[in-house]
Amino acid sequence: MNTILINNIEEIKKNIKEWKQENTKIGLVPTMGALHKGHASLIETAKKTCDKVVVSVFVNPIQFGPNEDFDKYPRTIENDLELCKKLGVDIVFAPTPKEMYGENTKLSNTELTFVCPPYNLVDCLCGKARPGHFDGVATVVLKLFNIVKPDYAFFGQKDAQQLFILKKMVKDLNIDLTIVPCPIVRETDGLALSSRNTYLSKEERENALTISKALKEIEKLYNSGTVDTNILFDAGFSILNHNIDLEYLEFRDFETFEKIHTARKNTLVAIAAKSGKTRLIDNIILG
Ligand code: PAF
């Protein structure tokens, strides 16, 4: 199976045009590369649903804040390509920032057109600590949708807020595709897979394990009948290692994204915390 690497927008558009003429169902898996088993599961789901699969690999500068890890973010295109070949991906689309954003150097909304998701959805959870992040995500994802014209796009449930915002964008902007959410993939000890896990020292990784353990504890208590989110919060918080710097642990309705005080079916329990300097996110949805 031949996987083609394309860096150029006009070139990928030619391939897409041919596929569209043949009525091909196209799946897009947008990534920032440094692919791991979590991405592999998105690609496998895409392969099952679609005739052709495109994986984009682009570390998107406009979704990183000035003091974030854009420069340090792992770039492993050779390995990514290998994995994509193994999984039968048709095209890996890996543009440069210049290819995506042209000669604009400021990459801000003084020069570029941005997609601004609703304020209520960005001024909470990850958006609080990362102002502008979701504008950058929505903008690049819409550009990828316009370039690849997928019928289906696959996103991990780990980025639950991103997933919610992108579904809303698709609905609000009448974008003709289906977003397919895919479950979180974890290491056997519970750590949610993330490209940023490579930043963790052995000790930081050990401490980070208490993040998924806290979520598990909350789920266990909920399943045994506790619905008061203050009690659930305290139970989760007490599990976190004292070296873990909690940013938020929140309970939201996953249909509306409203904060809730009484847990019920479809409650998103979302957490962000730092282990050392590494910011990690994780979540569960209560059943
Ligand atoms: O989740 C990610 O990896 C990124 O936010 C995405 C969706 C590829 C946009 O850059």
PDB file of C-alpha atoms and ligand atoms in Angstrom:
ATOM      1  CA  MET A   1       0.000   0.000   0.000  1.00  0.00           C
ATOM      2  CA  ASN A   2       1.428   3.360  -1.052  1.00  0.00           C
ATOM      3  CA  THR A   3       1.158   6.274   1.330  1.00  0.00           C
ATOM      4  CA  ILE A   4       1.868   9.601  -0.360  1.00  0.00           C
ATOM      5  CA  LEU A   5       3.444  12.469   1.557  1.00  0.00           C
ATOM      6  CA  ILE A   6       2.164  15.827   0.339  1.00  0.00           C
ATOM      7  CA  ASN A   7       3.299  19.212   1.642  1.00  0.00           C
ATOM      8  CA  ASN A   8       1.533  21.398  -0.846  1.00  0.00           C
ATOM      9  CA  ILE A   9      -2.114  22.547  -0.769  1.00  0.00           C
ATOM     10  CA  GLU A  10      -2.620  22.666  -4.544  1.00  0.00           C
ATOM     11  CA  GLU A  11      -1.219  19.148  -4.914  1.00  0.00           C
ATOM     12  CA  ILE A  12      -3.481  17.571  -2.293  1.00  0.00           C
ATOM     13  CA  LYS A  13      -6.458  19.422  -3.776  1.00  0.00           C
ATOM     14  CA  LYS A  14      -5.783  17.670  -7.119  1.00  0.00           C
ATOM     15  CA  ASN A  15      -5.931  14.247  -5.419  1.00  0.00           C
ATOM     16  CA  ILE A  16      -9.094  15.206  -3.551  1.00  0.00           C
ATOM     17  CA  LYS A  17     -10.734  16.408  -6.782  1.00  0.00           C
ATOM     18  CA  GLU A  18     -10.069  13.031  -8.421  1.00  0.00           C
ATOM     19  CA  TRP A  19     -11.432  11.151  -5.411  1.00  0.00           C
ATOM     20  CA  LYS A  20     -14.557  13.305  -5.339  1.00  0.00           C
ATOM     21  CA  GLN A  21     -15.210  12.563  -9.027  1.00  0.00           C
ATOM     22  CA  GLU A  22     -15.205   8.861  -8.131  1.00  0.00           C
ATOM     23  CA  ASN A  23     -17.647   9.408  -5.223  1.00  0.00           C
ATOM     24  CA  THR A  24     -15.009   8.312  -2.733  1.00  0.00           C
ATOM     25  CA  LYS A  25     -15.803   8.596   1.001  1.00  0.00           C
ATOM     26  CA  ILE A  26     -12.933  10.621   2.430  1.00  0.00           C
ATOM     27  CA  GLY A  27     -11.854  10.496   6.073  1.00  0.00           C
ATOM     28  CA  LEU A  28      -9.590  13.096   7.696  1.00  0.00           C
ATOM     29  CA  VAL A  29      -7.592  12.544  10.866  1.00  0.00           C
ATOM     30  CA  PRO A  30      -6.148  15.932  11.862  1.00  0.00           C
ATOM     31  CA  THR A  31      -3.027  15.617  14.049  1.00  0.00           C
ATOM     32  CA  MET A  32       0.011  17.554  15.139  1.00  0.00           C
ATOM     33  CA  GLY A  33       2.183  14.495  14.520  1.00  0.00           C
ATOM     34  CA  ALA A  34       4.275  12.607  17.103  1.00  0.00           C
ATOM     35  CA  LEU A  35       1.741   9.889  16.442  1.00  0.00           C
ATOM     36  CA  HIS A  36       1.025   7.314  19.137  1.00  0.00           C
ATOM     37  CA  LYS A  37      -1.464   4.489  19.731  1.00  0.00           C
ATOM     38  CA  GLY A  38      -4.228   7.034  20.327  1.00  0.00           C
ATOM     39  CA  HIS A  39      -3.759   8.419  16.816  1.00  0.00           C
ATOM     40  CA  ALA A  40      -3.458   4.873  15.480  1.00  0.00           C
ATOM     41  CA  SER A  41      -6.906   4.083  16.852  1.00  0.00           C
ATOM     42  CA  LEU A  42      -8.353   7.194  15.134  1.00  0.00           C
ATOM     43  CA  ILE A  43      -6.757   6.087  11.864  1.00  0.00           C
ATOM     44  CA  GLU A  44      -8.058   2.524  12.264  1.00  0.00           C
ATOM     45  CA  THR A  45     -11.583   3.831  12.838  1.00  0.00           C
ATOM     46  CA  ALA A  46     -11.228   6.081   9.789  1.00  0.00           C
ATOM     47  CA  LYS A  47     -10.065   3.127   7.682  1.00  0.00           C
ATOM     48  CA  LYS A  48     -13.175   1.170   8.683  1.00  0.00           C
ATOM     49  CA  THR A  49     -15.533   4.048   7.819  1.00  0.00           C
ATOM     50  CA  CYS A  50     -13.987   5.564   4.677  1.00  0.00           C
ATOM     51  CA  ASP A  51     -12.600   4.603   1.251  1.00  0.00           C
ATOM     52  CA  LYS A  52      -9.634   6.959   1.501  1.00  0.00           C
ATOM     53  CA  VAL A  53      -7.917   8.324   4.592  1.00  0.00           C
ATOM     54  CA  VAL A  54      -5.887  11.525   4.908  1.00  0.00           C
ATOM     55  CA  VAL A  55      -3.827  12.183   8.042  1.00  0.00           C
ATOM     56  CA  SER A  56      -2.706  15.773   8.462  1.00  0.00           C
ATOM     57  CA  VAL A  57       0.477  16.399  10.421  1.00  0.00           C
ATOM     58  CA  PHE A  58       0.832  20.061  11.287  1.00  0.00           C
ATOM     59  CA  VAL A  59       2.072  21.682  14.473  1.00  0.00           C
ATOM     60  CA  ASN A  60      -0.233  24.641  14.218  1.00  0.00           C
ATOM     61  CA  PRO A  61       1.513  27.820  15.437  1.00  0.00           C
ATOM     62  CA  ILE A  62      -1.707  29.789  15.910  1.00  0.00           C
ATOM     63  CA  GLN A  63      -3.034  27.508  18.639  1.00  0.00           C
ATOM     64  CA  PHE A  64       0.018  27.957  20.894  1.00  0.00           C
ATOM     65  CA  GLY A  65       0.392  30.854  23.322  1.00  0.00           C
ATOM     66  CA  PRO A  66       3.658  32.845  23.454  1.00  0.00           C
ATOM     67  CA  ASN A  67       4.959  30.909  26.479  1.00  0.00           C
ATOM     68  CA  GLU A  68       3.809  27.479  25.356  1.00  0.00           C
ATOM     69  CA  ASP A  69       5.675  24.547  23.837  1.00  0.00           C
ATOM     70  CA  PHE A  70       5.401  25.271  20.090  1.00  0.00           C
ATOM     71  CA  ASP A  71       9.196  25.095  19.545  1.00  0.00           C
ATOM     72  CA  LYS A  72       9.665  22.081  21.769  1.00  0.00           C
ATOM     73  CA  TYR A  73       6.621  20.116  20.506  1.00  0.00           C
ATOM     74  CA  PRO A  74       7.921  16.723  19.210  1.00  0.00           C
ATOM     75  CA  ARG A  75       8.285  16.558  15.426  1.00  0.00           C
ATOM     76  CA  THR A  76       8.756  12.976  14.247  1.00  0.00           C
ATOM     77  CA  ILE A  77       7.607  12.978  10.616  1.00  0.00           C
ATOM     78  CA  GLU A  78       9.684   9.912   9.613  1.00  0.00           C
ATOM     79  CA  ASN A  79       8.092   7.753  12.337  1.00  0.00           C
ATOM     80  CA  ASP A  80       4.672   9.251  11.637  1.00  0.00           C
ATOM     81  CA  LEU A  81       5.000   8.319   7.997  1.00  0.00           C
ATOM     82  CA  GLU A  82       6.067   4.774   8.881  1.00  0.00           C
ATOM     83  CA  LEU A  83       3.032   4.307  11.135  1.00  0.00           C
ATOM     84  CA  CYS A  84       0.703   5.765   8.505  1.00  0.00           C
ATOM     85  CA  LYS A  85       2.122   3.363   5.902  1.00  0.00           C
ATOM     86  CA  LYS A  86       1.571   0.424   8.239  1.00  0.00           C
ATOM     87  CA  LEU A  87      -2.023   1.486   8.834  1.00  0.00           C
ATOM     88  CA  GLY A  88      -2.787   1.980   5.140  1.00  0.00           C
ATOM     89  CA  VAL A  89      -3.225   5.760   5.153  1.00  0.00           C
ATOM     90  CA  ASP A  90      -3.572   7.109   1.607  1.00  0.00           C
ATOM     91  CA  ILE A  91      -2.168  10.614   2.072  1.00  0.00           C
ATOM     92  CA  VAL A  92      -0.130  12.237   4.834  1.00  0.00           C
ATOM     93  CA  PHE A  93      -0.599  15.969   4.447  1.00  0.00           C
ATOM     94  CA  ALA A  94       2.236  17.792   6.196  1.00  0.00           C
ATOM     95  CA  PRO A  95       2.292  21.452   5.176  1.00  0.00           C
ATOM     96  CA  THR A  96       4.691  24.064   6.525  1.00  0.00           C
ATOM     97  CA  PRO A  97       3.313  27.093   8.439  1.00  0.00           C
ATOM     98  CA  LYS A  98       4.117  29.196   5.357  1.00  0.00           C
ATOM     99  CA  GLU A  99       2.074  26.863   3.156  1.00  0.00           C
ATOM    100  CA  MET A 100      -0.875  27.171   5.543  1.00  0.00           C
ATOM    101  CA  TYR A 101      -0.639  30.848   6.468  1.00  0.00           C
ATOM    102  CA  GLY A 102       1.251  32.367   3.520  1.00  0.00           C
ATOM    103  CA  GLU A 103       3.414  35.414   3.984  1.00  0.00           C
ATOM    104  CA  ASN A 104       1.558  36.552   7.128  1.00  0.00           C
ATOM    105  CA  THR A 105       4.246  36.772   9.766  1.00  0.00           C
ATOM    106  CA  LYS A 106       2.260  37.946  12.775  1.00  0.00           C
ATOM    107  CA  LEU A 107      -0.179  35.032  12.584  1.00  0.00           C
ATOM    108  CA  SER A 108      -2.638  37.037  14.630  1.00  0.00           C
ATOM    109  CA  ASN A 109      -6.091  38.406  13.948  1.00  0.00           C
ATOM    110  CA  THR A 110      -4.567  41.710  12.857  1.00  0.00           C
ATOM    111  CA  GLU A 111      -3.589  39.914   9.617  1.00  0.00           C
ATOM    112  CA  LEU A 112      -5.404  36.607   9.426  1.00  0.00           C
ATOM    113  CA  THR A 113      -9.061  35.632   9.346  1.00  0.00           C
ATOM    114  CA  PHE A 114      -9.843  33.581  12.444  1.00  0.00           C
ATOM    115  CA  VAL A 115     -12.770  31.393  13.436  1.00  0.00           C
ATOM    116  CA  CYS A 116     -13.987  32.484  16.886  1.00  0.00           C
ATOM    117  CA  PRO A 117     -15.995  29.799  18.678  1.00  0.00           C
ATOM    118  CA  PRO A 118     -18.657  30.987  21.163  1.00  0.00           C
ATOM    119  CA  TYR A 119     -17.217  32.852  24.139  1.00  0.00           C
ATOM    120  CA  ASN A 120     -18.967  30.584  26.669  1.00  0.00           C
ATOM    121  CA  LEU A 121     -17.220  27.549  25.225  1.00  0.00           C
ATOM    122  CA  VAL A 122     -13.734  29.055  25.126  1.00  0.00           C
ATOM    123  CA  ASP A 123     -13.747  31.044  28.358  1.00  0.00           C
ATOM    124  CA  CYS A 124     -13.627  27.944  30.530  1.00  0.00           C
ATOM    125  CA  LEU A 125     -11.568  24.801  31.197  1.00  0.00           C
ATOM    126  CA  CYS A 126      -8.499  24.785  28.899  1.00  0.00           C
ATOM    127  CA  GLY A 127      -9.501  28.062  27.253  1.00  0.00           C
ATOM    128  CA  LYS A 128      -9.011  29.943  30.549  1.00  0.00           C
ATOM    129  CA  ALA A 129      -5.342  29.010  30.773  1.00  0.00           C
ATOM    130  CA  ARG A 130      -4.823  29.107  27.006  1.00  0.00           C
ATOM    131  CA  PRO A 131      -6.438  32.302  25.661  1.00  0.00           C
ATOM    132  CA  GLY A 132      -6.853  32.166  21.883  1.00  0.00           C
ATOM    133  CA  HIS A 133      -6.083  28.436  21.753  1.00  0.00           C
ATOM    134  CA  PHE A 134      -9.487  27.331  20.496  1.00  0.00           C
ATOM    135  CA  ASP A 135      -9.653  30.155  17.920  1.00  0.00           C
ATOM    136  CA  GLY A 136      -6.406  28.739  16.547  1.00  0.00           C
ATOM    137  CA  VAL A 137      -7.728  25.170  16.613  1.00  0.00           C
ATOM    138  CA  ALA A 138     -11.058  26.051  14.964  1.00  0.00           C
ATOM    139  CA  THR A 139      -9.276  28.127  12.301  1.00  0.00           C
ATOM    140  CA  VAL A 140      -6.788  25.437  11.293  1.00  0.00           C
ATOM    141  CA  VAL A 141      -9.416  22.694  11.374  1.00  0.00           C
ATOM    142  CA  LEU A 142     -11.739  24.698   9.132  1.00  0.00           C
ATOM    143  CA  LYS A 143      -8.824  25.276   6.733  1.00  0.00           C
ATOM    144  CA  LEU A 144      -8.098  21.530   6.732  1.00  0.00           C
ATOM    145  CA  PHE A 145     -11.780  20.805   6.090  1.00  0.00           C
ATOM    146  CA  ASN A 146     -11.749  23.229   3.141  1.00  0.00           C
ATOM    147  CA  ILE A 147      -8.582  21.682   1.708  1.00  0.00           C
ATOM    148  CA  VAL A 148      -9.404  17.981   2.210  1.00  0.00           C
ATOM    149  CA  LYS A 149     -13.224  18.192   1.949  1.00  0.00           C
ATOM    150  CA  PRO A 150     -13.685  15.097   4.108  1.00  0.00           C
ATOM    151  CA  ASP A 151     -16.986  13.292   4.589  1.00  0.00           C
ATOM    152  CA  TYR A 152     -15.851  12.231   8.067  1.00  0.00           C
ATOM    153  CA  ALA A 153     -13.339  13.769  10.471  1.00  0.00           C
ATOM    154  CA  PHE A 154     -12.000  11.851  13.475  1.00  0.00           C
ATOM    155  CA  PHE A 155     -11.111  13.443  16.819  1.00  0.00           C
ATOM    156  CA  GLY A 156     -10.095  11.984  20.168  1.00  0.00           C
ATOM    157  CA  GLN A 157     -12.367  12.259  23.165  1.00  0.00           C
ATOM    158  CA  LYS A 158      -9.348  13.201  25.303  1.00  0.00           C
ATOM    159  CA  ASP A 159      -9.625  16.744  23.944  1.00  0.00           C
ATOM    160  CA  ALA A 160     -13.270  16.877  24.996  1.00  0.00           C
ATOM    161  CA  GLN A 161     -13.567  20.666  24.891  1.00  0.00           C
ATOM    162  CA  GLN A 162     -11.952  20.765  21.434  1.00  0.00           C
ATOM    163  CA  LEU A 163     -14.348  18.070  20.258  1.00  0.00           C
ATOM    164  CA  PHE A 164     -17.364  19.957  21.596  1.00  0.00           C
ATOM    165  CA  ILE A 165     -16.224  23.234  19.988  1.00  0.00           C
ATOM    166  CA  LEU A 166     -15.525  21.609  16.620  1.00  0.00           C
ATOM    167  CA  LYS A 167     -18.938  19.906  16.579  1.00  0.00           C
ATOM    168  CA  LYS A 168     -20.499  23.291  17.300  1.00  0.00           C
ATOM    169  CA  MET A 169     -18.460  24.903  14.496  1.00  0.00           C
ATOM    170  CA  VAL A 170     -19.602  22.240  12.023  1.00  0.00           C
ATOM    171  CA  LYS A 171     -23.231  22.805  13.028  1.00  0.00           C
ATOM    172  CA  ASP A 172     -23.105  26.618  13.163  1.00  0.00           C
ATOM    173  CA  LEU A 173     -21.200  27.025   9.892  1.00  0.00           C
ATOM    174  CA  ASN A 174     -23.198  24.340   8.020  1.00  0.00           C
ATOM    175  CA  ILE A 175     -20.106  22.321   7.203  1.00  0.00           C
ATOM    176  CA  ASP A 176     -21.124  19.221   5.323  1.00  0.00           C
ATOM    177  CA  LEU A 177     -19.327  16.442   7.208  1.00  0.00           C
ATOM    178  CA  THR A 178     -19.673  14.154  10.195  1.00  0.00           C
ATOM    179  CA  ILE A 179     -17.401  14.434  13.197  1.00  0.00           C
ATOM    180  CA  VAL A 180     -16.596  11.043  14.675  1.00  0.00           C
ATOM    181  CA  PRO A 181     -15.507  11.104  18.341  1.00  0.00           C
ATOM    182  CA  CYS A 182     -13.103   8.309  19.276  1.00  0.00           C
ATOM    183  CA  PRO A 183     -12.468   6.945  22.782  1.00  0.00           C
ATOM    184  CA  ILE A 184      -9.395   7.824  24.860  1.00  0.00           C
ATOM    185  CA  VAL A 185      -6.568   5.318  24.563  1.00  0.00           C
ATOM    186  CA  ARG A 186      -4.635   4.657  27.778  1.00  0.00           C
ATOM    187  CA  GLU A 187      -1.400   2.960  28.782  1.00  0.00           C
ATOM    188  CA  THR A 188      -2.059  -0.253  30.727  1.00  0.00           C
ATOM    189  CA  ASP A 189      -1.496   1.690  33.983  1.00  0.00           C
ATOM    190  CA  GLY A 190      -4.201   4.224  33.046  1.00  0.00           C
ATOM    191  CA  LEU A 191      -2.181   7.202  31.771  1.00  0.00           C
ATOM    192  CA  ALA A 192      -4.030   8.763  28.834  1.00  0.00           C
ATOM    193  CA  LEU A 193      -1.833   8.753  25.730  1.00  0.00           C
ATOM    194  CA  SER A 194      -0.521  12.142  24.677  1.00  0.00           C
ATOM    195  CA  SER A 195       2.362  13.327  22.526  1.00  0.00           C
ATOM    196  CA  ARG A 196       3.343  15.460  25.539  1.00  0.00           C
ATOM    197  CA  ASN A 197       3.898  12.373  27.751  1.00  0.00           C
ATOM    198  CA  THR A 198       7.419  12.233  26.255  1.00  0.00           C
ATOM    199  CA  TYR A 199       8.253  15.368  28.290  1.00  0.00           C
ATOM    200  CA  LEU A 200       7.669  13.520  31.593  1.00  0.00           C
ATOM    201  CA  SER A 201      10.540  12.269  33.760  1.00  0.00           C
ATOM    202  CA  LYS A 202      10.049   8.887  35.447  1.00  0.00           C
ATOM    203  CA  GLU A 203       8.923  10.541  38.681  1.00  0.00           C
ATOM    204  CA  GLU A 204       6.638  13.035  36.916  1.00  0.00           C
ATOM    205  CA  ARG A 205       5.040  10.166  35.012  1.00  0.00           C
ATOM    206  CA  GLU A 206       4.495   8.283  38.275  1.00  0.00           C
ATOM    207  CA  ASN A 207       2.818  11.360  39.784  1.00  0.00           C
ATOM    208  CA  ALA A 208       0.778  11.912  36.607  1.00  0.00           C
ATOM    209  CA  LEU A 209      -0.781   8.481  37.043  1.00  0.00           C
ATOM    210  CA  THR A 210      -2.816   9.894  39.930  1.00  0.00           C
ATOM    211  CA  ILE A 211      -4.750  12.020  37.379  1.00  0.00           C
ATOM    212  CA  SER A 212      -6.486   9.019  35.794  1.00  0.00           C
ATOM    213  CA  LYS A 213      -6.736   7.396  39.237  1.00  0.00           C
ATOM    214  CA  ALA A 214      -8.630  10.459  40.512  1.00  0.00           C
ATOM    215  CA  LEU A 215     -11.072  10.161  37.606  1.00  0.00           C
ATOM    216  CA  LYS A 216     -11.509   6.431  38.261  1.00  0.00           C
ATOM    217  CA  GLU A 217     -12.268   7.159  41.924  1.00  0.00           C
ATOM    218  CA  ILE A 218     -14.895   9.723  40.934  1.00  0.00           C
ATOM    219  CA  GLU A 219     -16.470   7.211  38.525  1.00  0.00           C
ATOM    220  CA  LYS A 220     -16.488   4.525  41.220  1.00  0.00           C
ATOM    221  CA  LEU A 221     -18.208   6.802  43.747  1.00  0.00           C
ATOM    222  CA  TYR A 222     -20.740   7.981  41.135  1.00  0.00           C
ATOM    223  CA  ASN A 223     -21.495   4.378  40.193  1.00  0.00           C
ATOM    224  CA  SER A 224     -22.183   3.640  43.843  1.00  0.00           C
ATOM    225  CA  GLY A 225     -24.718   6.488  44.039  1.00  0.00           C
ATOM    226  CA  THR A 226     -22.851   9.723  44.934  1.00  0.00           C
ATOM    227  CA  VAL A 227     -23.993  12.560  42.681  1.00  0.00           C
ATOM    228  CA  ASP A 228     -23.003  15.698  44.627  1.00  0.00           C
ATOM    229  CA  THR A 229     -20.130  17.124  42.566  1.00  0.00           C
ATOM    230  CA  ASN A 230     -18.531  18.755  45.655  1.00  0.00           C
ATOM    231  CA  ILE A 231     -18.171  15.316  47.223  1.00  0.00           C
ATOM    232  CA  LEU A 232     -16.960  13.835  43.946  1.00  0.00           C
ATOM    233  CA  PHE A 233     -14.452  16.679  43.540  1.00  0.00           C
ATOM    234  CA  ASP A 234     -13.032  16.157  47.048  1.00  0.00           C
ATOM    235  CA  ALA A 235     -12.722  12.418  46.468  1.00  0.00           C
ATOM    236  CA  GLY A 236     -10.838  12.967  43.208  1.00  0.00           C
ATOM    237  CA  PHE A 237      -8.663  15.737  44.628  1.00  0.00           C
ATOM    238  CA  SER A 238      -7.609  13.571  47.572  1.00  0.00           C
ATOM    239  CA  ILE A 239      -6.157  10.988  45.155  1.00  0.00           C
ATOM    240  CA  LEU A 240      -3.929  13.485  43.306  1.00  0.00           C
ATOM    241  CA  ASN A 241      -0.260  13.339  44.247  1.00  0.00           C
ATOM    242  CA  HIS A 242       0.730  16.502  46.156  1.00  0.00           C
ATOM    243  CA  ASN A 243       3.264  17.363  43.416  1.00  0.00           C
ATOM    244  CA  ILE A 244       0.493  17.558  40.854  1.00  0.00           C
ATOM    245  CA  ASP A 245      -0.542  21.140  40.215  1.00  0.00           C
ATOM    246  CA  LEU A 246      -4.305  21.063  39.563  1.00  0.00           C
ATOM    247  CA  GLU A 247      -5.604  23.618  37.067  1.00  0.00           C
ATOM    248  CA  TYR A 248      -9.202  22.460  37.019  1.00  0.00           C
ATOM    249  CA  LEU A 249     -11.392  19.482  37.842  1.00  0.00           C
ATOM    250  CA  GLU A 250     -14.859  20.221  36.567  1.00  0.00           C
ATOM    251  CA  PHE A 251     -18.209  18.595  35.940  1.00  0.00           C
ATOM    252  CA  ARG A 252     -20.029  19.595  32.766  1.00  0.00           C
ATOM    253  CA  ASP A 253     -23.074  18.333  30.920  1.00  0.00           C
ATOM    254  CA  PHE A 254     -21.617  16.867  27.729  1.00  0.00           C
ATOM    255  CA  GLU A 255     -24.743  17.797  25.745  1.00  0.00           C
ATOM    256  CA  THR A 256     -24.733  21.510  26.657  1.00  0.00           C
ATOM    257  CA  PHE A 257     -21.309  22.057  28.243  1.00  0.00           C
ATOM    258  CA  GLU A 258     -22.979  23.720  31.239  1.00  0.00           C
ATOM    259  CA  LYS A 259     -21.345  23.351  34.623  1.00  0.00           C
ATOM    260  CA  ILE A 260     -23.375  21.005  36.825  1.00  0.00           C
ATOM    261  CA  HIS A 261     -23.638  20.363  40.553  1.00  0.00           C
ATOM    262  CA  THR A 262     -25.454  17.057  40.448  1.00  0.00           C
ATOM    263  CA  ALA A 263     -23.750  14.415  38.365  1.00  0.00           C
ATOM    264  CA  ARG A 264     -25.920  12.430  35.967  1.00  0.00           C
ATOM    265  CA  LYS A 265     -25.632  10.349  32.804  1.00  0.00           C
ATOM    266  CA  ASN A 266     -23.436  12.057  30.204  1.00  0.00           C
ATOM    267  CA  THR A 267     -21.536  14.175  32.723  1.00  0.00           C
ATOM    268  CA  LEU A 268     -18.073  15.088  31.489  1.00  0.00           C
ATOM    269  CA  VAL A 269     -15.548  15.030  34.326  1.00  0.00           C
ATOM    270  CA  ALA A 270     -12.586  16.965  32.944  1.00  0.00           C
ATOM    271  CA  ILE A 271      -9.233  17.595  34.527  1.00  0.00           C
ATOM    272  CA  ALA A 272      -6.125  19.584  33.615  1.00  0.00           C
ATOM    273  CA  ALA A 273      -3.024  19.485  35.777  1.00  0.00           C
ATOM    274  CA  LYS A 274       0.709  19.939  35.574  1.00  0.00           C
ATOM    275  CA  SER A 275       3.197  17.244  36.446  1.00  0.00           C
ATOM    276  CA  GLY A 276       6.480  19.130  36.606  1.00  0.00           C
ATOM    277  CA  LYS A 277       6.241  21.612  33.741  1.00  0.00           C
ATOM    278  CA  THR A 278       4.054  19.364  31.586  1.00  0.00           C
ATOM    279  CA  ARG A 279       0.396  20.265  31.298  1.00  0.00           C
ATOM    280  CA  LEU A 280      -1.803  17.183  30.935  1.00  0.00           C
ATOM    281  CA  ILE A 281      -5.518  16.773  30.351  1.00  0.00           C
ATOM    282  CA  ASP A 282      -7.805  13.806  30.844  1.00  0.00           C
ATOM    283  CA  ASN A 283     -11.510  13.121  31.303  1.00  0.00           C
ATOM    284  CA  ILE A 284     -14.246  10.554  31.687  1.00  0.00           C
ATOM    285  CA  ILE A 285     -17.916  10.604  30.791  1.00  0.00           C
ATOM    286  CA  LEU A 286     -20.168   9.228  33.503  1.00  0.00           C
ATOM    287  CA  GLY A 287     -22.638   6.620  32.334  1.00  0.00           C
TER     288      GLY A 287
HETATM  289  O1  PAF B   1      -5.826  17.814  18.687  1.00  0.00           O
HETATM  290  C1  PAF B   1      -4.887  18.195  17.959  1.00  0.00           C
HETATM  291  O2  PAF B   1      -3.897  17.499  17.747  1.00  0.00           O
HETATM  292  C2  PAF B   1      -4.948  19.587  17.342  1.00  0.00           C
HETATM  293  O3  PAF B   1      -5.563  20.491  18.194  1.00  0.00           O
HETATM  294  C3  PAF B   1      -5.608  19.593  15.961  1.00  0.00           C
HETATM  295  C4  PAF B   1      -7.068  19.171  16.029  1.00  0.00           C
HETATM  296  C5  PAF B   1      -4.855  18.662  15.019  1.00  0.00           C
HETATM  297  C6  PAF B   1      -5.567  21.003  15.363  1.00  0.00           C
HETATM  298  O4  PAF B   1      -4.266  21.456  15.227  1.00  0.00           O
END
